[in-house]
XYZ file of C-alpha atoms in Angstrom:
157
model
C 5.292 11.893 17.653
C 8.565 12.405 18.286
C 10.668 11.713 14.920
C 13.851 12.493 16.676
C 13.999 9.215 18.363
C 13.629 7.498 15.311
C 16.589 5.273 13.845
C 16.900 3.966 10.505
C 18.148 0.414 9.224
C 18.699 0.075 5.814
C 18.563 -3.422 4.007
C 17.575 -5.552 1.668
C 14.174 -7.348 2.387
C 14.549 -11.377 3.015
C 11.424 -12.228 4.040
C 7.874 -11.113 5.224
C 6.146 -13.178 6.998
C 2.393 -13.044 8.663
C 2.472 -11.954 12.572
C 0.553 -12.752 15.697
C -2.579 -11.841 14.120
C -4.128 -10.479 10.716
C -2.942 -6.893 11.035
C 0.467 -7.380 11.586
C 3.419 -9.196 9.318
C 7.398 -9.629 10.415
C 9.782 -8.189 7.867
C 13.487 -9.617 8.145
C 16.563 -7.307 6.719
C 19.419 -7.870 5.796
C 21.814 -5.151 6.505
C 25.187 -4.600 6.225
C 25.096 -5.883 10.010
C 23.425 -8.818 9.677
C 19.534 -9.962 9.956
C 17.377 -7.365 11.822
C 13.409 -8.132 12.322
C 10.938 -5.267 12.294
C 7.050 -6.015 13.352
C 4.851 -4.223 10.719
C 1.787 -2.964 12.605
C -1.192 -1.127 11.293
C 0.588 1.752 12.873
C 3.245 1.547 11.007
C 3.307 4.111 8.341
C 4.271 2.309 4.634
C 5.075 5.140 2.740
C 3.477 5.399 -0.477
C 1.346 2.266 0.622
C 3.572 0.160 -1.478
C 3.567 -3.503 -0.733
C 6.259 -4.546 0.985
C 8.068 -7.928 -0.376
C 11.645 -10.143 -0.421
C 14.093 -8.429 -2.694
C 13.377 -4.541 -1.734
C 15.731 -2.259 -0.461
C 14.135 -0.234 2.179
C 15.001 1.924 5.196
C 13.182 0.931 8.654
C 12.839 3.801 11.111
C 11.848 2.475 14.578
C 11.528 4.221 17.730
C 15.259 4.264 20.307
C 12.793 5.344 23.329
C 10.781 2.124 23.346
C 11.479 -0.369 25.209
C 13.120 -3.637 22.851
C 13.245 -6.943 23.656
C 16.501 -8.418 24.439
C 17.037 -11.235 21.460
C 18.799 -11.715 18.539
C 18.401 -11.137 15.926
C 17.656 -7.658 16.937
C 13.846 -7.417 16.426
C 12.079 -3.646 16.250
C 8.305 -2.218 16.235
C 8.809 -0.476 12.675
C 7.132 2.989 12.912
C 7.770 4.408 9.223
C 9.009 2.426 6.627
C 9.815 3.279 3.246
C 11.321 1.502 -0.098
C 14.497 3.219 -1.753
C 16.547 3.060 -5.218
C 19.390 1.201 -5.366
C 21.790 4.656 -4.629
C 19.242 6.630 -2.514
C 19.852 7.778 1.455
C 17.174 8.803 3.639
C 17.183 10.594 6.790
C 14.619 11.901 9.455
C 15.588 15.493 10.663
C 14.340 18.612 12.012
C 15.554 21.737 9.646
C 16.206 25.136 10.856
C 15.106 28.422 8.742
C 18.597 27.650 6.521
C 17.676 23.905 5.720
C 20.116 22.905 7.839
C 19.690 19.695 9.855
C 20.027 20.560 13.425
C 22.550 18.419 13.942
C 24.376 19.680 10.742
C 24.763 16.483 9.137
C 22.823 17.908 5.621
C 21.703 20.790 4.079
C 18.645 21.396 1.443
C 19.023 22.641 -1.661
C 15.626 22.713 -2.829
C 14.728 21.975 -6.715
C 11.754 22.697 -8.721
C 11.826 19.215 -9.469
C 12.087 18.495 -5.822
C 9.000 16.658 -4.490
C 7.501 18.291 -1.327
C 4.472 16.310 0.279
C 2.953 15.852 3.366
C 3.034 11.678 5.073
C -0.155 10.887 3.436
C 1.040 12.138 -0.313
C -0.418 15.240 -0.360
C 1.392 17.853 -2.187
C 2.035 20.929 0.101
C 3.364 24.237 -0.790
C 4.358 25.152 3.291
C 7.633 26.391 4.189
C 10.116 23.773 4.977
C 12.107 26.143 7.786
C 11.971 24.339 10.817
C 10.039 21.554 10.227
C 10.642 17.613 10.739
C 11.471 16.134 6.975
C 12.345 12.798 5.994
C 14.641 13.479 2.704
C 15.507 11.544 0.032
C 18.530 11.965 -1.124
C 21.477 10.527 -3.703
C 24.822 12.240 -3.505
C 26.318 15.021 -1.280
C 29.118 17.303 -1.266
C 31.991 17.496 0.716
C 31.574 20.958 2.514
C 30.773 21.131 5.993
C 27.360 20.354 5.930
C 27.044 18.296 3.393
C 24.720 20.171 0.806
C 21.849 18.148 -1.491
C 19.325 18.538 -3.825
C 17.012 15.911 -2.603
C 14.426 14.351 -4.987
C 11.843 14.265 -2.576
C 10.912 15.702 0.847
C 8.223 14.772 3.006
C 7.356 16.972 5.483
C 6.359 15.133 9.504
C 3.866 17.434 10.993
C-alpha cells in the first residue's frame, strides 16, 4: 500500500450510518471545514477495532490517488481510521535512519514509555529507521523539525 498518498481529516464524529450493504457504514465529520463523509469498508483498517460512534474525535486517512466522486459534501473511501484524545495529532510518514519525516515536518524522540506496535497491535521491537509510521503525538517544539516524544507509534509494513 502506498501510505504516502494517504490524507488525514480530523473531526468530530456526527453520525454513522449503515451503507449500501451489511459490511459497510457512512461516517459524517465534522471538521474545522465543514461536513466530510467517509465510506467505512471492511477494508478499512479501525485501529484498535474500537467502535466507531457520534461524539468521537478521530482522524480519517483516505487515499489522494483514487479516484473521488465529484459531490458535496466531500465524500471519501476511508482506508485507516483511528480515534484520538482531545489534544492528540497524528500523522502518516516515512522516517529516515534519524527519525526524521522525509518531508521534515517531525522528528522522533523515542520514550520507553513510547508504544511501538505493528497495525494489528502487536508489540514489535524492529527498528523504526526508515519505515512508514503513523505517530501519535501531543505537543512539538519549535526547532526546525519539529521534535516529539510521541505516545505511540505504529509501524505500516
Amino acid at each position: 500500500m502506498a501510505y504516502r498518498n494517504f490524507v488525514p481529516v480530523i473531526g468530530m464524529i456526527v453520525n454513522m450510518a449503515r451503507g449500501d450493504d451489511c459490511c459497510s457504514q457512512m461516517m459524517s465529520l465534522r471538521t474545522d471545514n465543514g461536513i466530510v463523509n467517509f465510506r467505512i469498508t471492511p477494508d478499512t483498517h479501525v485501529i484498535d477495532c474500537r467502535p466507531l460512534r457520534a461524539g468521537l474525535r478521530v482522524a480519517a486517512f483516505y487515499d489522494a490517488s483514487l479516484p473521488v466522486p465529484l459531490i458535496f459534501p466531500p465524500q471519501y473511501a476511508a482506508q485507516i481510521v483511528t480515534v484520538l484524545t482531545r489534544d492528540e495529532q497524528v500523522m502518516i510518514n516515512e522516517f529516515n535512519r534519524n527519525l526524521i519525516a522525509t518531508d521534515n515536518s517531525l522528528q522522533l524522540n523515542i520514550a520507553r514509555n513510547t508504544s511501538i506496535e505493528t497495525i494489528n497491535g502487536q508489540n514489535t521491537n524492529c527498528s523504526l529507521s526508515n519505515q512508514t509510521l503513523l505517530v501519535y503525538y501531543t505537543v512539538t517544539t519549535r526547532s526546525i523539525p519539529p521534535q516529539t516524544t510521541p505516545r505511540r507509534v505504529i509501524v505500516l509494513c
